[in-house]
Coordinates of C-alpha atoms and ligand atoms in Angstrom, one line a residue:
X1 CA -89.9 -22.9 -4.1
X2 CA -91.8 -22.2 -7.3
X3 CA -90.5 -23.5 -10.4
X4 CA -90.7 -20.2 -11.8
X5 CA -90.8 -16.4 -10.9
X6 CA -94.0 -15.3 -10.3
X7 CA -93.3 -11.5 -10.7
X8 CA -92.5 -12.3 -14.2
X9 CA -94.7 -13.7 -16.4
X10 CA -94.9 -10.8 -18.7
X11 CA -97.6 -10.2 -21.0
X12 CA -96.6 -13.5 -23.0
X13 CA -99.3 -13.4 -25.1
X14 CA -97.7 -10.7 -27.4
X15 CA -94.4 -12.4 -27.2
X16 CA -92.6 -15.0 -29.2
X17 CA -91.3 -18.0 -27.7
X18 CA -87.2 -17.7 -27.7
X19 CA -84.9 -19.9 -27.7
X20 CA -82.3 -18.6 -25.1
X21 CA -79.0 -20.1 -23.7
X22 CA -77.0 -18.3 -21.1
X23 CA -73.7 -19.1 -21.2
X24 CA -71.5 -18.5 -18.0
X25 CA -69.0 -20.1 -15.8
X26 CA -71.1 -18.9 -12.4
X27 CA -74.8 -19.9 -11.1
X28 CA -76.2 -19.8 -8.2
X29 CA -76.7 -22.1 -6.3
X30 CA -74.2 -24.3 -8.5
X31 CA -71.1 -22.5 -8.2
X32 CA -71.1 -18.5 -6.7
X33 CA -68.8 -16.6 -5.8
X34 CA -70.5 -13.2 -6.2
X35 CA -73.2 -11.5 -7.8
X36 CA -73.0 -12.5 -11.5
X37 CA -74.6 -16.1 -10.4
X38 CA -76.9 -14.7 -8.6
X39 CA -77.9 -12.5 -12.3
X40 CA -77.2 -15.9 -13.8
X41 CA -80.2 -17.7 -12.4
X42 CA -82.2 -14.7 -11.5
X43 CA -82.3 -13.3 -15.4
X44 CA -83.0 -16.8 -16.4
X45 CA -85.9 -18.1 -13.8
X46 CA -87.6 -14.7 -15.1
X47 CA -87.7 -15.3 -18.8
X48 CA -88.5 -19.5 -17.9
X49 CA -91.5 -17.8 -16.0
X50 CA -92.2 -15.0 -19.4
X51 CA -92.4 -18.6 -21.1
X52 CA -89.2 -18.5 -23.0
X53 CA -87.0 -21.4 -23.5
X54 CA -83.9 -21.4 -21.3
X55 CA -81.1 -23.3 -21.0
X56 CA -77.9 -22.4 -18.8
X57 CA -74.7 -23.8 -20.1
X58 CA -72.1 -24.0 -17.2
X59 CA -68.5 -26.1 -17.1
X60 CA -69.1 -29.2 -14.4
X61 CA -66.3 -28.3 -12.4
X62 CA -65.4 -30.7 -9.6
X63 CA -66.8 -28.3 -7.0
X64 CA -70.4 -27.7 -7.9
X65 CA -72.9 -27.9 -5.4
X66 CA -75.2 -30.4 -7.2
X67 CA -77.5 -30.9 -4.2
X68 CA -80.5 -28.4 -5.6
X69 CA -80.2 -29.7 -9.5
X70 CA -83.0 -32.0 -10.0
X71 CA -83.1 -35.2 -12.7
X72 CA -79.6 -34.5 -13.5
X73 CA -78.4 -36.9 -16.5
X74 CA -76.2 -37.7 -19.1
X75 CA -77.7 -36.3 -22.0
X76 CA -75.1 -36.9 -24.7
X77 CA -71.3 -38.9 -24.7
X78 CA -70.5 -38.6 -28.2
X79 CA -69.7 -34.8 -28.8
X80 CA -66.4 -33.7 -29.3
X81 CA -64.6 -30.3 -29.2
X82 CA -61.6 -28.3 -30.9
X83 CA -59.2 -27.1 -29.3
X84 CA -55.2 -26.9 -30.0
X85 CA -55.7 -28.7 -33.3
X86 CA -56.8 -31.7 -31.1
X87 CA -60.1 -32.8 -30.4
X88 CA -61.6 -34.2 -27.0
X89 CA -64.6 -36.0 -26.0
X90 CA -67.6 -33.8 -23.9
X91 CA -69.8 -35.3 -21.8
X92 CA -73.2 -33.3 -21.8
X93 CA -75.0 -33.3 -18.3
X94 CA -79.0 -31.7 -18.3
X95 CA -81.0 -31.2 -15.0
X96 CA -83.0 -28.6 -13.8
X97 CA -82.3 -25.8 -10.9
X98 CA -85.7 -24.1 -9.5
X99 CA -87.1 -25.5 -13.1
X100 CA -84.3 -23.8 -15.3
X101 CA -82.6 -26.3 -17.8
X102 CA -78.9 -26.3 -16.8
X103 CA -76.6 -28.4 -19.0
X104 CA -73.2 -29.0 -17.3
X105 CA -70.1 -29.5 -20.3
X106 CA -67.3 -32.2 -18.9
X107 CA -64.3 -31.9 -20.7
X108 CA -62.3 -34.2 -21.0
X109 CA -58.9 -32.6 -21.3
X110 CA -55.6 -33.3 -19.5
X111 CA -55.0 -29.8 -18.3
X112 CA -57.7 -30.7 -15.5
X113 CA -59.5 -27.2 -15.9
X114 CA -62.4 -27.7 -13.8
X115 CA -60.8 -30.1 -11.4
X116 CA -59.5 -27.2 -9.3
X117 CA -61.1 -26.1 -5.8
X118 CA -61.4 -22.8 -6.7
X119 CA -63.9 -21.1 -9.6
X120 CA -60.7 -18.1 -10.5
X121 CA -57.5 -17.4 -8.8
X122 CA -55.6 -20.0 -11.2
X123 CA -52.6 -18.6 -13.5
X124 CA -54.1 -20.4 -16.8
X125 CA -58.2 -19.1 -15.7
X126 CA -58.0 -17.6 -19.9
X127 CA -57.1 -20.7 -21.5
X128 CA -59.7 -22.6 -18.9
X129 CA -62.8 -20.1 -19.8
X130 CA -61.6 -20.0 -24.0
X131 CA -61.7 -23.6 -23.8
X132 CA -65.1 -24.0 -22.1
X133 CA -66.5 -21.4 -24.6
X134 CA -65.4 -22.9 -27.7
X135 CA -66.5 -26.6 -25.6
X136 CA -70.2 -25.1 -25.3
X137 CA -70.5 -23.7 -29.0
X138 CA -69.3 -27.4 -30.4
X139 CA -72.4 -28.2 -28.3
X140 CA -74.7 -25.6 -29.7
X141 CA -73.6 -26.0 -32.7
X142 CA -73.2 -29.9 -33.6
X143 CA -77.1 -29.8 -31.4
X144 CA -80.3 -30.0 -33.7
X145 CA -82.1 -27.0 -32.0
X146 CA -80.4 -23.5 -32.7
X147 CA -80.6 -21.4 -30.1
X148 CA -81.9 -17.7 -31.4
X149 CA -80.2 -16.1 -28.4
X150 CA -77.0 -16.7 -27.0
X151 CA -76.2 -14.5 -23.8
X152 CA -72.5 -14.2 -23.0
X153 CA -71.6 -12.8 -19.3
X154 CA -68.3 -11.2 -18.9
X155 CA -64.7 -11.6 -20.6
X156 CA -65.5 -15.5 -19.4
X157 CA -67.4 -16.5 -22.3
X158 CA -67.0 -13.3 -24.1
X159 CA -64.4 -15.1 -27.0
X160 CA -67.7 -16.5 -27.8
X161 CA -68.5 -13.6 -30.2
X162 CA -65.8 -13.9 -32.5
X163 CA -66.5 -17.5 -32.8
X164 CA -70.0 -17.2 -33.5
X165 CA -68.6 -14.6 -36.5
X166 CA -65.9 -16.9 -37.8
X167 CA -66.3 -20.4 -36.9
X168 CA -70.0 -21.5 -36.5
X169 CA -71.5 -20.8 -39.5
X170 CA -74.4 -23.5 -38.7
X171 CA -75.2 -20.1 -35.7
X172 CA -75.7 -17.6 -38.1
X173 CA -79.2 -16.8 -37.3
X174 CA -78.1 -16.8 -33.5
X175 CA -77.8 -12.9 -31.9
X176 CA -75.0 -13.0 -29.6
X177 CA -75.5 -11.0 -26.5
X178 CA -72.5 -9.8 -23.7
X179 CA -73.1 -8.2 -20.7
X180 CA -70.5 -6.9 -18.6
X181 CA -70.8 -7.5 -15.0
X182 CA -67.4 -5.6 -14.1
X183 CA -65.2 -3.6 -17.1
X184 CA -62.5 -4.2 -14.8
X185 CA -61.7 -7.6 -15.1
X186 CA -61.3 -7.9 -19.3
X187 CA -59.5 -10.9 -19.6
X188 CA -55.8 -10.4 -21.1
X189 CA -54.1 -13.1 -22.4
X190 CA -51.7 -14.9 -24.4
X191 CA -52.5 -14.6 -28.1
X192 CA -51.6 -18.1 -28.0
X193 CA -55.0 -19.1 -26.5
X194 CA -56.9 -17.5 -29.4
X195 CA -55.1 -19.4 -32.2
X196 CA -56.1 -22.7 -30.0
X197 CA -59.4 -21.8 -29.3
X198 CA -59.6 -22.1 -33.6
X199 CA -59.5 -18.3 -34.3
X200 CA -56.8 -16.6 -36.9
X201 CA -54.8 -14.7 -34.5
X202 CA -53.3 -12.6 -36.9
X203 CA -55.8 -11.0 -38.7
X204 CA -57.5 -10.0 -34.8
X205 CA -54.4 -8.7 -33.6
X206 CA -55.5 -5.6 -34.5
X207 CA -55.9 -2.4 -32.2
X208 CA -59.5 -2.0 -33.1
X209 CA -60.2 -5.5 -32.9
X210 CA -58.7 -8.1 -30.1
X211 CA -55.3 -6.7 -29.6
X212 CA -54.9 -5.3 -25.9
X213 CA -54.4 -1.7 -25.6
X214 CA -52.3 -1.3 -22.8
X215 CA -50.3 -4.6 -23.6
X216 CA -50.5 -4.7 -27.6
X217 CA -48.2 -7.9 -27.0
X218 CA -51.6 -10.1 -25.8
X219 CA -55.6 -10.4 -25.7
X220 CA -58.1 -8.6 -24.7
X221 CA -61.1 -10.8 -24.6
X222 CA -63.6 -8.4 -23.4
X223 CA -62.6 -6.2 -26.0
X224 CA -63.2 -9.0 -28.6
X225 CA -66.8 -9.4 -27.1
X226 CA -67.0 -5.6 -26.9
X227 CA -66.2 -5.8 -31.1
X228 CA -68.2 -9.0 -32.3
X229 CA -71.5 -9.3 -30.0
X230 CA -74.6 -7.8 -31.3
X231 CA -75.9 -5.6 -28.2
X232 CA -73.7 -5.1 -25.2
X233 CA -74.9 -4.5 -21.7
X234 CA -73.9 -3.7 -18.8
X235 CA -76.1 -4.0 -15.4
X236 CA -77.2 -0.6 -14.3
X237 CA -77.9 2.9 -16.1
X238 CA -75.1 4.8 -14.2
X239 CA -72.7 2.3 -15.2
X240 CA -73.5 2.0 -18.7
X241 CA -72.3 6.2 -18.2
X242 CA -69.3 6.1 -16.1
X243 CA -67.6 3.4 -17.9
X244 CA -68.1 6.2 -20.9
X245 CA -65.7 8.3 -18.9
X246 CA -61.9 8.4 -19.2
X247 CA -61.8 8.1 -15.4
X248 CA -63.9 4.9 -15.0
X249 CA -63.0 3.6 -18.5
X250 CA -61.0 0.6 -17.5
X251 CA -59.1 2.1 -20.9
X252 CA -61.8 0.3 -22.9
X253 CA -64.4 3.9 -23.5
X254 CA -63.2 4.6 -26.5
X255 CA -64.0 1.1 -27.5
X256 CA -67.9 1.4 -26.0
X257 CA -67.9 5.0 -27.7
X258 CA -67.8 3.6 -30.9
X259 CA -69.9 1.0 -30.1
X260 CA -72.0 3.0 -28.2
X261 CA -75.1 2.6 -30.4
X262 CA -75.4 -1.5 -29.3
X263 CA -74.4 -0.5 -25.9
X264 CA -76.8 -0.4 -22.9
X265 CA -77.2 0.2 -19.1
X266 CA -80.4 -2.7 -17.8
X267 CA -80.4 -2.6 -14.3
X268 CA -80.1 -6.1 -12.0
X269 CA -83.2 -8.0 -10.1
X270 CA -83.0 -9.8 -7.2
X271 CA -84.7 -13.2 -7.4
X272 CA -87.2 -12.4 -4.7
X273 CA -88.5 -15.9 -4.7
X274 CA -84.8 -16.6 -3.0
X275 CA -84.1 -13.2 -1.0
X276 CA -87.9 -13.3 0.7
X277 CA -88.0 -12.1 4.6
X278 CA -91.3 -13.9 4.3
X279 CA -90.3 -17.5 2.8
X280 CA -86.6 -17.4 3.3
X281 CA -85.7 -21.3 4.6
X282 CA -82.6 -20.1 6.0
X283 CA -84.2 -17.6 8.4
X284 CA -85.6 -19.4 12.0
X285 CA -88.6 -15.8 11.8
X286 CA -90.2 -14.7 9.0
X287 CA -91.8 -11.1 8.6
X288 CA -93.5 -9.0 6.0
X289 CA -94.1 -5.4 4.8
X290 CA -97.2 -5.6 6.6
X291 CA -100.0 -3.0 6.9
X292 CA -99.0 0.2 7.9
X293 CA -99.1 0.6 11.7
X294 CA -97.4 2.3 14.2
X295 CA -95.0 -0.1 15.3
X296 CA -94.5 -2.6 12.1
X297 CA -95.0 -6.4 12.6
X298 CA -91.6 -6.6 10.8
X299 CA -89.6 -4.5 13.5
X300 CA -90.7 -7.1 16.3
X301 CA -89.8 -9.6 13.9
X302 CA -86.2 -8.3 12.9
X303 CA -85.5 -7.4 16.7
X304 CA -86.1 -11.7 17.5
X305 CA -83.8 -12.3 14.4
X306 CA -81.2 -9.6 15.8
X307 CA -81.0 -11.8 19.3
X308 CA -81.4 -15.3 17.3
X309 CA -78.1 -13.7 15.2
X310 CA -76.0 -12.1 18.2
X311 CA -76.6 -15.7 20.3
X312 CA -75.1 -17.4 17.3
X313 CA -72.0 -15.4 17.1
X314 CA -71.4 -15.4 20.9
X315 CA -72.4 -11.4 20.3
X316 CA -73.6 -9.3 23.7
X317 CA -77.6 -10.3 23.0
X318 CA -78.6 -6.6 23.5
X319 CA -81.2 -4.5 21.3
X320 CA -78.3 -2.3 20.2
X321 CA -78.0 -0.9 16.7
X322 CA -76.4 -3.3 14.4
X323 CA -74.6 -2.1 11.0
X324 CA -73.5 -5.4 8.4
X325 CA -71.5 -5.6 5.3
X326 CA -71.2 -8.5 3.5
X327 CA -69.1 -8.9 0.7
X328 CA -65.9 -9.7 -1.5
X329 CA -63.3 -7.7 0.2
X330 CA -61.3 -6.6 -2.8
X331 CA -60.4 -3.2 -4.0
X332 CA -63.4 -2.1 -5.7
X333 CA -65.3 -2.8 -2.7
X334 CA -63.2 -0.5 -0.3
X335 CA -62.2 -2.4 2.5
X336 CA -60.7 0.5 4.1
X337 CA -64.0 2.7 4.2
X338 CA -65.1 -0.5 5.4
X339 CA -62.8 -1.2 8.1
X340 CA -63.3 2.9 9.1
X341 CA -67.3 2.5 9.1
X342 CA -66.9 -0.9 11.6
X343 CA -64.6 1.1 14.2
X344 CA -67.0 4.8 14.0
X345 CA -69.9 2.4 14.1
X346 CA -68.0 0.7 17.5
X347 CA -66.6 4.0 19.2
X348 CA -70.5 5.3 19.2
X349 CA -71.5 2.2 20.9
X350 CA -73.2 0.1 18.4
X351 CA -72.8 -3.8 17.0
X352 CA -71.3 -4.5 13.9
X353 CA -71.2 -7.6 12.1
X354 CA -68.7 -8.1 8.5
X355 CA -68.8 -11.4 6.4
X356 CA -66.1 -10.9 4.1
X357 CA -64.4 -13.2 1.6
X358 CA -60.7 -11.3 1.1
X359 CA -59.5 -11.9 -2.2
X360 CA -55.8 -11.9 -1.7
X361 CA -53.6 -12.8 1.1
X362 CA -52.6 -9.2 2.2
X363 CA -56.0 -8.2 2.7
X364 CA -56.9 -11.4 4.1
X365 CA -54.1 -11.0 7.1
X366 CA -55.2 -7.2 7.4
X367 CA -58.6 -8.2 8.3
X368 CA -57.5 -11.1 10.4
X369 CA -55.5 -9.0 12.3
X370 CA -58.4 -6.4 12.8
X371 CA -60.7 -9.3 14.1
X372 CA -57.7 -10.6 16.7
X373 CA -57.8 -7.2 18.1
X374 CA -61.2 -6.9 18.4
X375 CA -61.6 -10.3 19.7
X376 CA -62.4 -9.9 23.2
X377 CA -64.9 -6.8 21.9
X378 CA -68.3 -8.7 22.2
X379 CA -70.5 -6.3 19.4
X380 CA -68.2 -6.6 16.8
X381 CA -67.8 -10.0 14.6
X382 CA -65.3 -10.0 11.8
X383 CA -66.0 -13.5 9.5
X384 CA -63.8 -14.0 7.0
X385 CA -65.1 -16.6 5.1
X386 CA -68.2 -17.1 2.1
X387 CA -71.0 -18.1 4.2
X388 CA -74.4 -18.1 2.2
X389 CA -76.8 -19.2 5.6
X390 CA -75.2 -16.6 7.6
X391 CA -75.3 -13.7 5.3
X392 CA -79.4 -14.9 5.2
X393 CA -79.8 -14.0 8.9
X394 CA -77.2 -10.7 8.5
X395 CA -79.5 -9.5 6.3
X396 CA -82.7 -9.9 7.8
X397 CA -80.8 -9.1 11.3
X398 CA -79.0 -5.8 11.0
X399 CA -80.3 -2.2 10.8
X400 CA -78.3 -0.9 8.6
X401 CA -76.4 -2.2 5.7
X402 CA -73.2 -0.3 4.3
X403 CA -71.8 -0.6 1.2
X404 CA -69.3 2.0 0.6
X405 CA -67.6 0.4 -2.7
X406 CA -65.8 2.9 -5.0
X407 CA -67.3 1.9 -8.3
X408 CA -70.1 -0.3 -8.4
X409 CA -71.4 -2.0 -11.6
X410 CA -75.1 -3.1 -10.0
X411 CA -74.4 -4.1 -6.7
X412 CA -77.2 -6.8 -5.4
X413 CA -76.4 -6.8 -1.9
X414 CA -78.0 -3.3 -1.1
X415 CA -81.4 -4.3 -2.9
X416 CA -81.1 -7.6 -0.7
X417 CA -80.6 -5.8 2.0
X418 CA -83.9 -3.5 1.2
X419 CA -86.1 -6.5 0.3
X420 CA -85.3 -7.5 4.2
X421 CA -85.9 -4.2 5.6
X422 CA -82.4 -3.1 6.4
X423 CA -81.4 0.2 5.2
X424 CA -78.7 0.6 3.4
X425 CA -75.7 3.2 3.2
X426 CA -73.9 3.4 -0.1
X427 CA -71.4 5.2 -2.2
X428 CA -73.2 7.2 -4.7
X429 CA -72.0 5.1 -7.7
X430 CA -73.1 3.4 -10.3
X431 CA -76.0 0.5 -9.2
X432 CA -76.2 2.0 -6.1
X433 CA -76.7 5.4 -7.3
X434 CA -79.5 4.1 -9.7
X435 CA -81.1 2.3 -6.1
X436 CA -80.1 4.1 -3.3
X437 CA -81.9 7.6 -2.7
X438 CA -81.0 9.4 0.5
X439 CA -83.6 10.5 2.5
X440 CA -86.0 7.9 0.7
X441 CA -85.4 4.4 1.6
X442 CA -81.2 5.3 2.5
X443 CA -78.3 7.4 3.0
X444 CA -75.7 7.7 1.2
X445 CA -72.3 9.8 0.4
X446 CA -70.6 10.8 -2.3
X447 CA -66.6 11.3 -2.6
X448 CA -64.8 8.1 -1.0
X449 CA -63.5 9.8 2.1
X450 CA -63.8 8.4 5.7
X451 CA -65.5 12.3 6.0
X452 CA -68.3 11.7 3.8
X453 CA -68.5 8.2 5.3
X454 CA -68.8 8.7 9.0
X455 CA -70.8 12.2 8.4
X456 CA -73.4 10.0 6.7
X457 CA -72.8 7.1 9.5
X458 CA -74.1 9.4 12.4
X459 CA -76.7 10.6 10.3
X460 CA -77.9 7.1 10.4
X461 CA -77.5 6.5 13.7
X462 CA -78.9 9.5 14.8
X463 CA -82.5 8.4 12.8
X464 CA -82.4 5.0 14.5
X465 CA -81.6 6.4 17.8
X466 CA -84.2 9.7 17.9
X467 CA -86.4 9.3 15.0
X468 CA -88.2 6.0 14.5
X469 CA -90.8 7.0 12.6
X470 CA -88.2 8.5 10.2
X471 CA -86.2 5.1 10.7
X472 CA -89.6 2.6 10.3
X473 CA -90.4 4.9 6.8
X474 CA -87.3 4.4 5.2
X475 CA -87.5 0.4 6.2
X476 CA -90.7 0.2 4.1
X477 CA -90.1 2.3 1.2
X478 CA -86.9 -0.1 0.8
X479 CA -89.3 -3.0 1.3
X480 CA -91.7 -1.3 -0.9
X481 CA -89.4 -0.9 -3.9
X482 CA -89.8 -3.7 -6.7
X483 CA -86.5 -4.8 -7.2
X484 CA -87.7 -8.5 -8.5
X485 CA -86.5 -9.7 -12.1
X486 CA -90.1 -8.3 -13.5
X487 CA -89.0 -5.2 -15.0
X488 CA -85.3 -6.1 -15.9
X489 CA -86.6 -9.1 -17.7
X490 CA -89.0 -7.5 -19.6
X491 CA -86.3 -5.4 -20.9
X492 CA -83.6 -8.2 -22.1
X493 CA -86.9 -9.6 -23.7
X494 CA -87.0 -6.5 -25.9
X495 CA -83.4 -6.3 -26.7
X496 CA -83.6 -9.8 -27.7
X497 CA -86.6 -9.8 -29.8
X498 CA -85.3 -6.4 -31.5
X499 CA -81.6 -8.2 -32.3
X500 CA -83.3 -11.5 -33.5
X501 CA -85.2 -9.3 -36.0
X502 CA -82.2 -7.1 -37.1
X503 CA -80.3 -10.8 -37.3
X504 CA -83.3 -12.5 -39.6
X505 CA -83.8 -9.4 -41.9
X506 CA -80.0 -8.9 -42.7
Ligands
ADP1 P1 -70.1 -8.7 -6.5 O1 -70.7 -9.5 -7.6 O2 -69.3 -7.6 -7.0 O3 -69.4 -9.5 -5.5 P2 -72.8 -8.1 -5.7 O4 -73.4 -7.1 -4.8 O5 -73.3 -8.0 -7.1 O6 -71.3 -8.0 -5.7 O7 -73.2 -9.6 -5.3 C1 -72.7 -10.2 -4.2 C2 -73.4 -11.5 -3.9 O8 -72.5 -12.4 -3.2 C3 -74.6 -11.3 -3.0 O9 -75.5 -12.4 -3.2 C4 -74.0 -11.5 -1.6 O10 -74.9 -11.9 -0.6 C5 -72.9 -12.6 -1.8 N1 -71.8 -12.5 -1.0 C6 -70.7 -11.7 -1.0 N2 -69.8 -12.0 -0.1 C7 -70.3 -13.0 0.6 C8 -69.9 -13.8 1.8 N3 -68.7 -13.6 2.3 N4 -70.7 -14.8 2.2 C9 -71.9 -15.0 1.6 N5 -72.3 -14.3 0.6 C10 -71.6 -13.4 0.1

């Protein structure tokens, strides 16, 4: 693996050399649990490789996988951080992940926040993230080097703007950036948390300002982001519109109305360094693009890595037509248009394989239940676990890839998907509106019903089955389409460079 992304380096000649820190509390391959570490590290290998100066700052919780970060050090003992009217010692760890600075924060507190086995889920996650934030701005701050750029991702580390504004003067000529991965999940809390974190609660509990605006009696920590950051983004065009609309609003668009002027939709990359059918480590076959022939190098290829994957799950080792999801199984991603696309997908006679992590116990037995009935069925495999070197061969395996979610911000898996020649199926939403063109290199539906699902389903079905070349052309637009970092990157380069200018001529 290359220590930096070779679709990026931009035209660096007419660009000045930044000083960027990502702050976030996911990173791939360090601590995932869905796309935004995956951004994490993608956004920042790409501007490391445009020959900017990154660092990610990331809690060292107990359960990081440390086994790809290189060199990795103390780097400082003798910081300390604020929080409650106390202060605590911070352990400052550096290393390097695919040649991206990564600085792991230990806190030493007694509330154990990052000794837990889980990255969310707990009751006190606010108080957990606050305190991280406010732990990795003491660092910035009480550090020599300023950063020019500090990139907040999600309500996380989104108190971070408000402290930048009140409490770290020595910042000032920092630009604070947010980007919201999901408006769903705002972070509401206690408005005790804000008064520890150092802030004057009172004068924020305002409507316009932190004060929640469905429970006015707590937090809203997006919202504060929303108020104090100097650009807001969010990770794809159509988002950056829906969330506009009362209906998709989360009940923050009059909030991103007003501050609709800093506000922006930049669509996601994938690292294509990682998600490569022709480098991948984790696939046994690799397989390009290719030239254009009449039967592809790349369909020979996937058909080996279709056997390869139905031998490992004890699947009936058959050419059939496979269909894959793989994802968090939670609302937003509609398990039940995915449960319906699995059994259509198994009445007509074809394999389908789901690798889902359910995020709550109801939907976790649901699904469990599913795969007991279907147990004995030797097409279908139901896994319900997070399994990163499976969902490698899913990808390159399958034929068709659905992802039928309900409102989606980006959405990486379907450009993952793509990049391996599978085509997808989506909901026409958001990302995957903005990625997914029907008749082009997918299909794709539009209102959630098990209707628009299925009719779009057979469509597909009926292209792998009777059309090939149809099938074969919409396999290499998807692998044609550059859904690397390049692009993206160049545009947070922009926003940057324009905010740092606004911040040094006020
Ligand atoms: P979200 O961030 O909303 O979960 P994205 O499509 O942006 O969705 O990103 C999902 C990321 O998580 C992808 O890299 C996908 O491969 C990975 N992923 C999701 N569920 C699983 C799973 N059960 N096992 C392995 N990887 C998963």
């Amino acid at each position: 693996m290359k220590d930096f992304c070779t679709d990026c380096r931009l035209k660096t000649h007419t660009r000045v050399r930044m000083e960027i820190v990502q702050i976030a509390v996911e990173c791939a391959p360090l601590v995932k649990v869905g796309g935004l570490a995956d951004v994490v590290l993608g956004l920042s290998r790409a501007l490391h490789g445009a020959s900017q100066s990154v660092e990610i700052v990331l809690p060292k919780y107990d359960c990081l996988d440390l086994t790809s970060i290189k060199n990795l050090e103390i780097h400082a003992r003798d910081l300390i951080c604020f929080y409650d009217q106390k202060t605590y010692p911070l352990t400052i760890w550096k290393g390097t992940v695919y040649g991206v600075l990564v600085t792991l924060i230990e806190t030493h507190d007694p509330y154990g926040f990052f000794e837990r086995k889980t990255v969310y889920g707990d009751p006190d996650d606010q108080e957990r993230f606050c305190f991280f934030t406010r732990a990795a701005f003491d660092y910035l701050a009480q550090r020599e080097k300023k950063p020019d750029i500090i990139h907040l991702h999600d309500w996380h580390t989104a108190i971070g703007a408000p402290l930048k504004k009140f409490l770290f003067p020595d910042l000032q000529n920092t630009s604070v950036i947010l980007t919201i991965h999901n408006l769903a999940y705002q972070g509401i809390c206690d408005k005790r948390i804000i008064k520890a974190v150092g802030l004057d609660a009172s004068s924020l509990d305002q409507p316009d300002l932190l004060q929640d605006h469905s429970y006015p009696h707590c937090f809203n920590l997006l919202q504060g982001g929303i108020v104090f950051a100097d650009q807001i983004t969010t990770v794809s065009p159509t988002y950056a519109k829906e969330v506009l609309t009362e209906k998709n609003d989360h009940g923050l668009g009059s909030f991103l109305s007003t501050y609709h002027k800093k506000f922006t939709g930049i669509l996601n990359g994938i690292d294509v360094d990682i998600w490569s059918p022709e480098t991948d480590p984790l696939l046994p076959v690799h397989y390009s693009l290719g030239d254009l022939k009449a039967t592809p190098p790349f369909i020979l290829q996937k058909a080996k890595l279709k056997k390869i994957l139905q031998h490992q799950l004890a699947l009936d080792e058959t050419p059939s037509f496979l269909a894959a999801s793989i994802t968090r199984l939670t609302t937003q991603k509609a398990p039940e248009l995915i449960k319906m696309a699995l059994l259509h997908v198994k009445e007509k006679g074809g394999s389908f394989v789901l690798l889902g992590t359910p995020s709550d116990h109801k939907t976790h037995d649901e699904f469990a239940q599913l795969k007991n009935t279907l147990a004995s069925n030797k097409k279908i495999h139901i896994e319900l676990t997070y399994n990163e070197p499976l969902a490698h061969l899913v990808y390159a395996a399958a034929d068709l890839f659905i992802v039928p979610s309900l409102y989606e911000p980006c959405g990486l898996t379907q450009m993952i998907a793509m990049n391996y020649g599978t085509v997808p199926l989506v909901r026409e939403t958001g990302g995957l509106a903005d990625t997914v063109h029907k008749g082009k290199n997918g299909f794709s539906f539009g209102p959630a019903t098990k209707k628009g699902l299925c009719f779009a389903l057979d469509a597909a079905m009926t292209d792998y089955h009777s059309n090939p070349t149809i099938w074969h052309l919409l396999i290499k637009n998807g692998m044609s389409n550059d859904f690397s970092w390049r692009i993206p990157a160049q545009q947070y380069l922009k926003l940057y460079q324009s905010t740092r200018k606004l911040a040094l001529d006020v």
